[in-house]
Coordinates of C-alpha atoms in Angstrom, one line a residue:
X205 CA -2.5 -40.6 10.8
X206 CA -4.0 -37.2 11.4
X207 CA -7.4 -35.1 10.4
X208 CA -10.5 -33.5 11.4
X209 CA -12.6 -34.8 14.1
X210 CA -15.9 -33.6 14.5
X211 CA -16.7 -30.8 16.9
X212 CA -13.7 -29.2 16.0
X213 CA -11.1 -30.9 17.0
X214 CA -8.1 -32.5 15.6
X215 CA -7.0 -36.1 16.3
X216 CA -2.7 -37.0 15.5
X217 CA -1.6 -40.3 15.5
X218 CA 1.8 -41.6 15.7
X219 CA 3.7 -44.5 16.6
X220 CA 7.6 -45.6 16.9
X221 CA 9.9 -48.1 17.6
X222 CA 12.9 -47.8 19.2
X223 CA 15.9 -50.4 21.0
X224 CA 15.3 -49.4 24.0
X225 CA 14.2 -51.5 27.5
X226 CA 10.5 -50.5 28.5
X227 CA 11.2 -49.6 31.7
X228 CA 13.9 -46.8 31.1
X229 CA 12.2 -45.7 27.5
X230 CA 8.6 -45.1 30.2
X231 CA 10.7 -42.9 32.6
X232 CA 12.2 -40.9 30.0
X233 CA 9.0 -39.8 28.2
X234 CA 6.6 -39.9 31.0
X235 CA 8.7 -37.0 33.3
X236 CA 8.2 -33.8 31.5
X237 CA 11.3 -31.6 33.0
X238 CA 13.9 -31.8 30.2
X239 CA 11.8 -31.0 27.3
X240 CA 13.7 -27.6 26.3
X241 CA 16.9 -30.4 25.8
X242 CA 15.5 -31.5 22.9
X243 CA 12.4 -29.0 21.9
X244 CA 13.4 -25.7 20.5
X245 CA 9.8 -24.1 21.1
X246 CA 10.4 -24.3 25.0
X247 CA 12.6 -22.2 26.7
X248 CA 11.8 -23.7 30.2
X249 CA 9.6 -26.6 31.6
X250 CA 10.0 -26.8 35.5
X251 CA 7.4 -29.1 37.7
X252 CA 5.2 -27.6 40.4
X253 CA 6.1 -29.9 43.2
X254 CA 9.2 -32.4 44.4
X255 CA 6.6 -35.5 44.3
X256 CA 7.1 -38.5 42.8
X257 CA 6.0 -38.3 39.1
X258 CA 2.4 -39.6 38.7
X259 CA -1.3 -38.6 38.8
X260 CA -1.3 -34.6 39.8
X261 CA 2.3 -33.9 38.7
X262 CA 2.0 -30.4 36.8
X263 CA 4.4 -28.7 34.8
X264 CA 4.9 -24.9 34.1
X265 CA 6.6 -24.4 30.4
X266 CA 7.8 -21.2 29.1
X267 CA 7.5 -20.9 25.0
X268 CA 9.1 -19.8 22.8
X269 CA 6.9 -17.5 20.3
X270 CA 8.8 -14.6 18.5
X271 CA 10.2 -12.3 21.1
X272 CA 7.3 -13.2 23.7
X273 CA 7.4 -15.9 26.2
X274 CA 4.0 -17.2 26.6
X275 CA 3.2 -20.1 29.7
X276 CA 1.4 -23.4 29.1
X277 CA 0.8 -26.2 31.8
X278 CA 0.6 -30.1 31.5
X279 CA -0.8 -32.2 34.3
X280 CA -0.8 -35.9 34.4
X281 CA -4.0 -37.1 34.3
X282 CA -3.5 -40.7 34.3
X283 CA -0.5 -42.7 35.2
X284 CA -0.1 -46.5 34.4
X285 CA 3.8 -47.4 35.3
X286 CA 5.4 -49.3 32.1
X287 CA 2.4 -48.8 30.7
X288 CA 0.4 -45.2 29.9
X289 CA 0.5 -42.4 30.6
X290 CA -2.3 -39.2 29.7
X291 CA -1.8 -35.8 29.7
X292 CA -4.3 -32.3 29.6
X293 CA -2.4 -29.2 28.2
X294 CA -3.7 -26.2 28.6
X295 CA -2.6 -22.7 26.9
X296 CA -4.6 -19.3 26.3
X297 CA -5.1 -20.7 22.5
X298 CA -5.7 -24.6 22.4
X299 CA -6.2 -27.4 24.9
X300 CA -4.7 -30.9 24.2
X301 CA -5.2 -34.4 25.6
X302 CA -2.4 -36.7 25.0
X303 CA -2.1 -40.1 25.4
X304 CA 1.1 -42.8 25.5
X305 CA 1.0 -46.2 25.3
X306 CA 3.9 -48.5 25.8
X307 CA 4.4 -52.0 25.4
X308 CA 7.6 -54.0 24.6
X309 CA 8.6 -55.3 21.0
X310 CA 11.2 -57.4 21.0
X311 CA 14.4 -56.4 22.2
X312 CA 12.9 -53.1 22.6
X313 CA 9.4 -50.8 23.2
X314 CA 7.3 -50.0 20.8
X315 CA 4.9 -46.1 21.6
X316 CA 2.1 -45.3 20.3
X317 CA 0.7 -41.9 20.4
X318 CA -2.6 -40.0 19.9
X319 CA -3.0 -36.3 20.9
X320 CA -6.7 -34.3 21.0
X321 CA -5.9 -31.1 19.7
X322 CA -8.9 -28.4 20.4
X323 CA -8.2 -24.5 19.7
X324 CA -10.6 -21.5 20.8
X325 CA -10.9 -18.5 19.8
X326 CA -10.7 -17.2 16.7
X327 CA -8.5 -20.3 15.9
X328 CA -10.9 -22.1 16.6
X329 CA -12.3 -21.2 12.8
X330 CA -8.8 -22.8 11.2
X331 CA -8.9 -26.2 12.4
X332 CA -9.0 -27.6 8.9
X333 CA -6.2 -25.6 7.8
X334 CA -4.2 -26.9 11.1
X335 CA -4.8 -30.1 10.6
X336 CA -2.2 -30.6 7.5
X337 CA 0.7 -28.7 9.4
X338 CA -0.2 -30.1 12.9
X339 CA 0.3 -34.3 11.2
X340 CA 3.7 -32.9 9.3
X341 CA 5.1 -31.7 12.6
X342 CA 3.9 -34.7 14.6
X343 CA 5.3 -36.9 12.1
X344 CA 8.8 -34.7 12.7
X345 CA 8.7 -34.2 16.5
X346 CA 8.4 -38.3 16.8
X347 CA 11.4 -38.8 14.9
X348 CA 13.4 -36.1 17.1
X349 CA 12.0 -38.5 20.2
X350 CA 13.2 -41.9 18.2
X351 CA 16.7 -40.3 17.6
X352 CA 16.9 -38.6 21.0
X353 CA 16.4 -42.2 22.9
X354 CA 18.4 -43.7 20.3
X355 CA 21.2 -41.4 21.3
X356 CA 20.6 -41.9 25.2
X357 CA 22.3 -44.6 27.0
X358 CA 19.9 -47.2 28.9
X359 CA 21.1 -45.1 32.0
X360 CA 19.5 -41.8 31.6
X361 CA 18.2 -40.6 34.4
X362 CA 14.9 -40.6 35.3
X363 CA 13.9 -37.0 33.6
X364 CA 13.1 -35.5 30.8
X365 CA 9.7 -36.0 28.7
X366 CA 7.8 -37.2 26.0
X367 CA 4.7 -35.3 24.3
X368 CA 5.1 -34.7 20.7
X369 CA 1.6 -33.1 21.3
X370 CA 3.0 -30.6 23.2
X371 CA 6.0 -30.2 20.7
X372 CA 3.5 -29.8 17.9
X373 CA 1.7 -26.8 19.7
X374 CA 5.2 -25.0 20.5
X375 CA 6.4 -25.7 17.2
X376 CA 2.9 -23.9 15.9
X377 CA 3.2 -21.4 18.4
X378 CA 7.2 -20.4 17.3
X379 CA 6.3 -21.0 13.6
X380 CA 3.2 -19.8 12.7
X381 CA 4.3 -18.8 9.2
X382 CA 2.8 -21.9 7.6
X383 CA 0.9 -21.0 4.5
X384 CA -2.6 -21.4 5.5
X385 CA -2.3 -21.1 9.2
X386 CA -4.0 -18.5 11.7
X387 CA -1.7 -15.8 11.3
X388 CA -1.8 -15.6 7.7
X389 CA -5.5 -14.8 8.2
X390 CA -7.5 -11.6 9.1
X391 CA -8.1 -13.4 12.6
X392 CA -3.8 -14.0 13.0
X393 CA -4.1 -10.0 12.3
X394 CA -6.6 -9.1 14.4
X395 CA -4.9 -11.2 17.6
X396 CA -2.0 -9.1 16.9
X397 CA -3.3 -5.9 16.9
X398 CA -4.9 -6.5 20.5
X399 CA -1.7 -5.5 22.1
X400 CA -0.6 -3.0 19.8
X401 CA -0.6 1.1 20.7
X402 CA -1.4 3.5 18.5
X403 CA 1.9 5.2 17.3
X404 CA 2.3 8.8 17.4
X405 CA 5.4 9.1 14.9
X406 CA 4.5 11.0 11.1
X407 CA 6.3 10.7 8.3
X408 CA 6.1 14.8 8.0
X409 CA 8.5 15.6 5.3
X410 CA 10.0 12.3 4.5
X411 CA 10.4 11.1 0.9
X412 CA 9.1 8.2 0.3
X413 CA 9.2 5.8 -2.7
X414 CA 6.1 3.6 -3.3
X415 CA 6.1 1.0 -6.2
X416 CA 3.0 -1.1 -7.1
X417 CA 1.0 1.8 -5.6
X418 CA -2.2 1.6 -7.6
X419 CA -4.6 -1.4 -6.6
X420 CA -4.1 -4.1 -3.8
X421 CA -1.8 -3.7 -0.6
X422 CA 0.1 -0.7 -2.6
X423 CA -3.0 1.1 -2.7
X424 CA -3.5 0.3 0.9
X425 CA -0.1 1.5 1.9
X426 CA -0.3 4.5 -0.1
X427 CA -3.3 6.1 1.5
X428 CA -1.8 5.2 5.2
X429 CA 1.7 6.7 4.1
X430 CA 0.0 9.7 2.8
X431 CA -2.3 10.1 6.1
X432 CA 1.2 10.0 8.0
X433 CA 1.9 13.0 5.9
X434 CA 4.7 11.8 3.7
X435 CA 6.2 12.7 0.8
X436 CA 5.3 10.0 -1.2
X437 CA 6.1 9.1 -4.8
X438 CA 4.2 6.4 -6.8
X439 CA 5.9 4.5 -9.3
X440 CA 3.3 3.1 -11.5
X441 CA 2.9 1.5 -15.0
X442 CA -0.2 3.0 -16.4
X443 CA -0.6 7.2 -16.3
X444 CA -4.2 6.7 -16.2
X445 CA -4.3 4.7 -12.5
X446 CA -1.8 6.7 -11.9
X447 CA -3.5 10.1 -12.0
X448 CA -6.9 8.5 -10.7
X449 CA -5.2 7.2 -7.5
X450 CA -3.1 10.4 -7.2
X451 CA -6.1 12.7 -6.8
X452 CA -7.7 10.5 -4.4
X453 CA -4.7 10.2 -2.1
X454 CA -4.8 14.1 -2.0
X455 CA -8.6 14.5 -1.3
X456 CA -9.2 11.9 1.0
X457 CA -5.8 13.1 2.7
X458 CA -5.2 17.0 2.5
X459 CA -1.9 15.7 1.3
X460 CA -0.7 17.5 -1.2
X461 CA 2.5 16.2 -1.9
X462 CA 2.2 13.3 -3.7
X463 CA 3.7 12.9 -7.2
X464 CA 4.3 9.8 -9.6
X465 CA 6.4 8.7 -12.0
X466 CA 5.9 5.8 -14.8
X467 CA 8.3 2.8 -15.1
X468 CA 7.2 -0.7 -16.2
X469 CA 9.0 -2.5 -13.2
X470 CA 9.6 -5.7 -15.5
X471 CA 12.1 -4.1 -17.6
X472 CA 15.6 -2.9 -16.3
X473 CA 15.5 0.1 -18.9
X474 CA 12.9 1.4 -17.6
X475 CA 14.5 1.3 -14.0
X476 CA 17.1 2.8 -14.9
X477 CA 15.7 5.8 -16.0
X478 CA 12.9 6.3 -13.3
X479 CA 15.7 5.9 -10.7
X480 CA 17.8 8.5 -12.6
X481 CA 14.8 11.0 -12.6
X482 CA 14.4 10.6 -8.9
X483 CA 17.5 10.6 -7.9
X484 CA 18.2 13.9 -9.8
X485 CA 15.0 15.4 -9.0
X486 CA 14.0 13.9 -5.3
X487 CA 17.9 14.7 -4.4
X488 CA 17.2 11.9 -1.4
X489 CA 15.2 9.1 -0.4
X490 CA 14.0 8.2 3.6
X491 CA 12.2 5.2 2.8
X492 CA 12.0 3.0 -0.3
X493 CA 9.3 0.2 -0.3
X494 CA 10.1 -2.3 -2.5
X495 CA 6.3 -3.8 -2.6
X496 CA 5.3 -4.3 -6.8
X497 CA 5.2 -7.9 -7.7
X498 CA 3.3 -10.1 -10.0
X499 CA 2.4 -14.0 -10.2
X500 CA 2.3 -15.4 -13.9
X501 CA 0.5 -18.6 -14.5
X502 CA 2.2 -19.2 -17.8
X503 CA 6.1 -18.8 -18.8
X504 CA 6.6 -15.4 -20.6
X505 CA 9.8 -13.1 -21.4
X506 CA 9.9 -9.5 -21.4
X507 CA 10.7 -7.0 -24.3
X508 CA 14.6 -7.6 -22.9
X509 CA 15.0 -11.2 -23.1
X510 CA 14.3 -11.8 -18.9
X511 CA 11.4 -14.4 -17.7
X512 CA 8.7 -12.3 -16.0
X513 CA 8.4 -13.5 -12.8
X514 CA 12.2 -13.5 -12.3
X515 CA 12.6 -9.5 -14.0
X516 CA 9.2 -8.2 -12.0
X517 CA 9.6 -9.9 -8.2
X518 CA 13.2 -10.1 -8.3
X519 CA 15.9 -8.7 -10.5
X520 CA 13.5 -5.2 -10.8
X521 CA 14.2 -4.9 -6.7
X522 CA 17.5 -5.3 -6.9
X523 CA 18.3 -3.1 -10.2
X524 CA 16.0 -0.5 -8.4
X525 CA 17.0 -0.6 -4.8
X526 CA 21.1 -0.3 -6.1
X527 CA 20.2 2.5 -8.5
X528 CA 18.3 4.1 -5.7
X529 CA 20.9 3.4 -3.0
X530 CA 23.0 6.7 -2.8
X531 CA 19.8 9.0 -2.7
X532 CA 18.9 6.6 -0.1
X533 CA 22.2 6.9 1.6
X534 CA 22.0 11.0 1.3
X535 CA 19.2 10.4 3.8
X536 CA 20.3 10.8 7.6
X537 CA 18.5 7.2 8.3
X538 CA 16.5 5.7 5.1
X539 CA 14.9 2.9 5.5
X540 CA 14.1 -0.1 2.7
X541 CA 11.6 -2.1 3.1
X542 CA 11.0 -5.4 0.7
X543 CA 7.6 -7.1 0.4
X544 CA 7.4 -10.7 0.2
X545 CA 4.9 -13.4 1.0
X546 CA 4.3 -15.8 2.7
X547 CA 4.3 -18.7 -0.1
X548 CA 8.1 -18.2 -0.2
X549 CA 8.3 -21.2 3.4
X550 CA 7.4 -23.6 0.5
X551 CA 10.4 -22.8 -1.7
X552 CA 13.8 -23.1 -2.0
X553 CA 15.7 -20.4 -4.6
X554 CA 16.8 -21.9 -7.3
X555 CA 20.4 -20.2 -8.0
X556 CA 21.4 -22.4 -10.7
X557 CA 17.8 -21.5 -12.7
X558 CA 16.7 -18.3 -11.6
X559 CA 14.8 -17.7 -14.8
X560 CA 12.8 -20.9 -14.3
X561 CA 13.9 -22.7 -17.9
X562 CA 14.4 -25.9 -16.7
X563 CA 11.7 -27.4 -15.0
X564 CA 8.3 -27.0 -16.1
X565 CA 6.7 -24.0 -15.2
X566 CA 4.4 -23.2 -12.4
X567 CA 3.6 -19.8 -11.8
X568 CA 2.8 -20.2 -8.0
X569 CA 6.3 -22.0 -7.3
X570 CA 8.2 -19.5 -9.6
X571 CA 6.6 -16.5 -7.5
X572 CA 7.6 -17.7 -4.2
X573 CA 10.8 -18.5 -5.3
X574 CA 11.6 -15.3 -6.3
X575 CA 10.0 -13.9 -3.2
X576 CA 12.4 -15.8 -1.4
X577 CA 15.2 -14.4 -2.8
X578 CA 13.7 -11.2 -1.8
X579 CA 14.5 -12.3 1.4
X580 CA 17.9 -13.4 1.1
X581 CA 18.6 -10.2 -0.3
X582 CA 17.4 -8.3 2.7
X583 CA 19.7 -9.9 5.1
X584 CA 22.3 -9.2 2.8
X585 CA 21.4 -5.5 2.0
X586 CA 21.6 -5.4 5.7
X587 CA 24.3 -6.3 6.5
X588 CA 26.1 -4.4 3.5
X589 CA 24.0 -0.9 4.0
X590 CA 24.8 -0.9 7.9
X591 CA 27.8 1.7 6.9
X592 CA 25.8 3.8 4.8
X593 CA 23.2 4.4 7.6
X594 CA 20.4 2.4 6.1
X595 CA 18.5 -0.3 7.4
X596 CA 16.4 -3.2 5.4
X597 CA 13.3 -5.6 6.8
X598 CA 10.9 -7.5 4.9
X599 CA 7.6 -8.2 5.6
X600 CA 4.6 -10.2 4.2
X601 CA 1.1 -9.2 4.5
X602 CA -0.2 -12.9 5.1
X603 CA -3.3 -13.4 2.8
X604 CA -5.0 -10.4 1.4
X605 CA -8.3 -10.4 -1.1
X606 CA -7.1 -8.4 -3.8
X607 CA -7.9 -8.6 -7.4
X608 CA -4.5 -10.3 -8.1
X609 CA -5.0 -13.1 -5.9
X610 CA -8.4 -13.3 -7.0
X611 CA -6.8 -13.4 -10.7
X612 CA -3.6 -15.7 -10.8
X613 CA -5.1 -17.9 -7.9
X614 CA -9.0 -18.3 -8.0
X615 CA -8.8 -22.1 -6.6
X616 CA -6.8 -21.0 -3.9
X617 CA -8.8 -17.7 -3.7
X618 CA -11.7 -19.3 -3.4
X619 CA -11.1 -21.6 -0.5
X620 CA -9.8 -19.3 1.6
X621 CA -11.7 -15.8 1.1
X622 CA -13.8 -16.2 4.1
X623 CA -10.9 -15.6 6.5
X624 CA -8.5 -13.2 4.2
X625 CA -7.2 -10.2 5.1
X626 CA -8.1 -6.4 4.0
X627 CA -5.7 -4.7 1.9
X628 CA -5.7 -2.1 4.4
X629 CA -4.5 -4.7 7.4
X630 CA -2.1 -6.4 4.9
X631 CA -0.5 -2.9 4.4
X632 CA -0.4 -2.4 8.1
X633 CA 3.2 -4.0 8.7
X634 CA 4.5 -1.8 5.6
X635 CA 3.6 1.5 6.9
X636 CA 4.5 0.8 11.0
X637 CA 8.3 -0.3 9.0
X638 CA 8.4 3.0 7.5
X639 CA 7.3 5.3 10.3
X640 CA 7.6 3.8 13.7
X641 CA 10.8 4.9 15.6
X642 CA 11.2 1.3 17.1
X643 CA 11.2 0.0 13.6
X644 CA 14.2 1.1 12.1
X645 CA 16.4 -0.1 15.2
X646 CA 16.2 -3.7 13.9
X647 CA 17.7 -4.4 10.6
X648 CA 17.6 -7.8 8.4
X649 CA 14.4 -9.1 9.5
X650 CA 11.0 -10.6 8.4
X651 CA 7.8 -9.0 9.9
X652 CA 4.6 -10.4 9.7
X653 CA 2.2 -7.8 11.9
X654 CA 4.7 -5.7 13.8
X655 CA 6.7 -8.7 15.0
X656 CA 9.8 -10.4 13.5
X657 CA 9.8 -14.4 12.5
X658 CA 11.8 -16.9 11.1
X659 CA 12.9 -16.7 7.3
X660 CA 12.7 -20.7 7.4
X661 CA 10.4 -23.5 8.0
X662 CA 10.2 -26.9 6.1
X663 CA 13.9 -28.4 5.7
X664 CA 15.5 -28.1 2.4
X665 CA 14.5 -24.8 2.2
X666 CA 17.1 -22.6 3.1
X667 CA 20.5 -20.8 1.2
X668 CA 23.9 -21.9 1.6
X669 CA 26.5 -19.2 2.1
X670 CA 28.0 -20.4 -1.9
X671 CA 24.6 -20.3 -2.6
X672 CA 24.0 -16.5 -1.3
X673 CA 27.2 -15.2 -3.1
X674 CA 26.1 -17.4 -6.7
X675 CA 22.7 -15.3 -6.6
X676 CA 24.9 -12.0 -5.6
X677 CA 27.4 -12.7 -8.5
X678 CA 24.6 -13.2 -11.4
X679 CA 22.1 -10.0 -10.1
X680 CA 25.4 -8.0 -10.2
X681 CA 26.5 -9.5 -13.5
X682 CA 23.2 -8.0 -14.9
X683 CA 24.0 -4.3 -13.5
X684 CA 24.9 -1.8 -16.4
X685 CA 28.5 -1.0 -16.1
X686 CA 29.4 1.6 -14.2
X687 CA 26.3 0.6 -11.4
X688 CA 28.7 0.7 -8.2
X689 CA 28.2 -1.1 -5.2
X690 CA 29.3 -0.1 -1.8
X691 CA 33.0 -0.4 -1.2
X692 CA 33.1 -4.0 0.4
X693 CA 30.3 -5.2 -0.4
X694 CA 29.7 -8.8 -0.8
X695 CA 27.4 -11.5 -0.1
X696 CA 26.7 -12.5 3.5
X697 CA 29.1 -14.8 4.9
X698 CA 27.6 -16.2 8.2

């Protein structure tokens, strides 16, 4: 159906059938005008002239791509009535050259499809990690065609478009938050960060609460936080990395004021009692970065009783972040930010086994699911901390070498080092949250290099409002009595 070609480029294949006359099924998917009727990745698609569709007509889309509106155009190349039609798209990233067939079938007209996909630029480096995604969606965008000229009465008029090509590249271009696609990579990062400006904001004098702060992106984010001249305290599980990373922050900074405390993030007791020191001693918090996680290839419990991957990535953000949330609500406007990754597009959350007891264990799947409760709980935090003056984004750093990954993934590691990012760049997005002034007037989101996307991807993947307020109910159920929550506070209910 779909793979590599040689010189780097990427052949799709697809073919339907639909009940349809030949004649009014061409006219429909050979006029290109009405796409944004049926393709959310185009906002627009408006031809160049008034001529009779055929050889020459061009047409000037407007995408869809975060909060940008990037232009593409398709001009008809060939133009065979009842019969063909061939298609070169061109866009700053990728060329295409599609090509329909039509012929009838029975009652009705059977397409067939083929699409030459070529990227360049540093994309041009991913075309075998594109090549998976790009025969998914195609498979997708030519069953939205079949049902869209199922639903259209032999009448239609003679607009409108077929090019699941096309519809593949928006799709890329509005969702590229596929696990193993460009922006995940250090060359998604560094097309980002052509447009960016250096900020001029400091953290001078803000508090800030670090966790995971020792090796990896923490490390990363620690050093940049402290170079913004923040107030920034580390919690960490070993005194040892702790003290070594401490005394580096401060001479490689000039910093001086950068403290520590020890918790062991897996276990609620110890939680509670670092978030009672701080919130005695600290007084108030500006920003709290939720960032310490762990992936366990094997099933274990903690000292307490909890699975590991369920206490560590999830339950130990929200036992912290509502133990922490009046010092954060003593600030004028805190800011929390929640670390996730990117794995979680694969996964749905579990409500119903959130301790992963059921099904056999895999440490990969058990790690994005809990960092995609992470994520539900930042739209929810949102929402709920709105009257206490605080606002919550999460982020993921796309794929970062770190000595973790390199650890709990090595297969994965190995396949993809060549193009991962720095700690340093994968810390990028967590620092800009915590000290850009345009950062904190969005709340609820999930950043991936300075720019919002969406939370979900592959269907069957997203949260139910039940489903929300199940998870709410059971996290809450594990508070220690007398852990309030803000008056009216519940789950989301949009």
């Amino acid at each position: 159906m779909a793979g590599m070609q040689r010189h780097k480029m990427i052949r799709l294949k697809e073919s339907i059938q639909v009940q349809k006359p030949l004649a009014h099924v061409f006219r429909y998917v050979s006029e290109f005008s009405h796409i944004q009727n049926w393709d959310p990745g185009v906002q627009s698609a408006v031809k160049s002239d008034t001529e009779k569709t055929g050889v020459g007509s061009t047409y000037r889309l407007v995408l869809r791509f975060g909060p940008f509106r990037p232009e593409m155009t398709y001009q008809i190349v060939k133009y065979e009535p009842y019969s063909c039609v061939v298609l070169k798209g061109k866009a700053d990233s990728f060329t295409a050259i599609d090509k329909i067939t039509f012929n009838r079938s029975g009652g009705g007209t059977w397409i067939e499809y083929e699409a030459d996909i070529q990227f360049n630029g540093m994309q041009r480096h991913l075309e075998w990690a594109l090549a998976p995604v790009l025969k998914w969606q195609g498979s997708q965008s030519i069953r939205r065609l079949k049902q869209t000229l199922h639903n259209k009465p032999d009448s239609f008029p003679d607009r409108s478009w077929f090019q699941s090509g096309s519809s593949i590249m928006h799709f890329l271009m509005d969702h590229m938050v596929l696990p193993g696609m460009v922006l995940f990579s250090r060359y998604g990062y560094e097309w980002e960060a052509r447009s960016w400006t250096e900020t001029k904001d400091t953290l001078y004098g803000k508090k800030v609460v670090l966790t995971g702060g020792t090796a990896g992106i923490g490390k990363a984010a620690a050093f940049s936080l402290a170079s913004y001249k923040a107030c920034l305290t580390i919690i960490a599980r070993d005194r040892n990395k702790a003290e070594k990373i401490v005394n580096e922050i401060i001479t490689s900074t000039g910093n001086p004021n950068i403290d520590y405390y020890l918790a062991d993030l897996s276990k609620m007791n110890d939680i509670r009692q670092v978030a009672k020191k701080i919130q005695t001693q600290k007084k108030c918090i500006d920003v709290l970065i939720n960032n310490a996680g762990a992936l366990f290839n094997h099933r274990q419990t903690t000292s307490e009783g909890l699975e590991k991957t369920f206490a560590t990535d999830l339950l130990g953000v929200f036992y912290l972040t509502m133990h922490l949330k009046e010092a954060l609500a003593a600030s004028k406007a805190s800011r929390i930010i929640n670390v996730s990754s990117g794995g979680m597009y694969t996964q749905k959350l579990d409500v119903h086994d959130l301790e992963n007891r059921f099904d056999p264990y895999n440490g990969a799947k058990a790690y994005a699911r809990a960092k995609r409760g992470v994520v539900i709980l930042t739209k929810i935090w949102a929402e709920q901390f709105k009257q206490l003056g605080i606002t919550v984004n999460a982020m993921h750093p796309g794929w970062v070498d770190t000595p973790g990954i390199e650890k709990s993934l090595p297969g994965f590691h190995q396949l993809v080092n060549r193009i991962m990012r720095t700690p340093e760049q994968g810390a990028d997005t967590i620092v800009w949250l915590a000290a850009d002034r345009q950062a904190v007037l969005s709340t609820g989101l999930f950043w991936l290099d300075r720019r919002p996307h969406e939370t979900m991807v592959f269907p069957g993947t997203g949260t139910s409002e039940s489903e929300r307020a199940l998870l709410w109910q059971k996290l809450c159920d594990m508070l220690p009595q007398g852990t309030n929550t803000p008056a009216g506070i519940g789950p989301l209910t949009g």
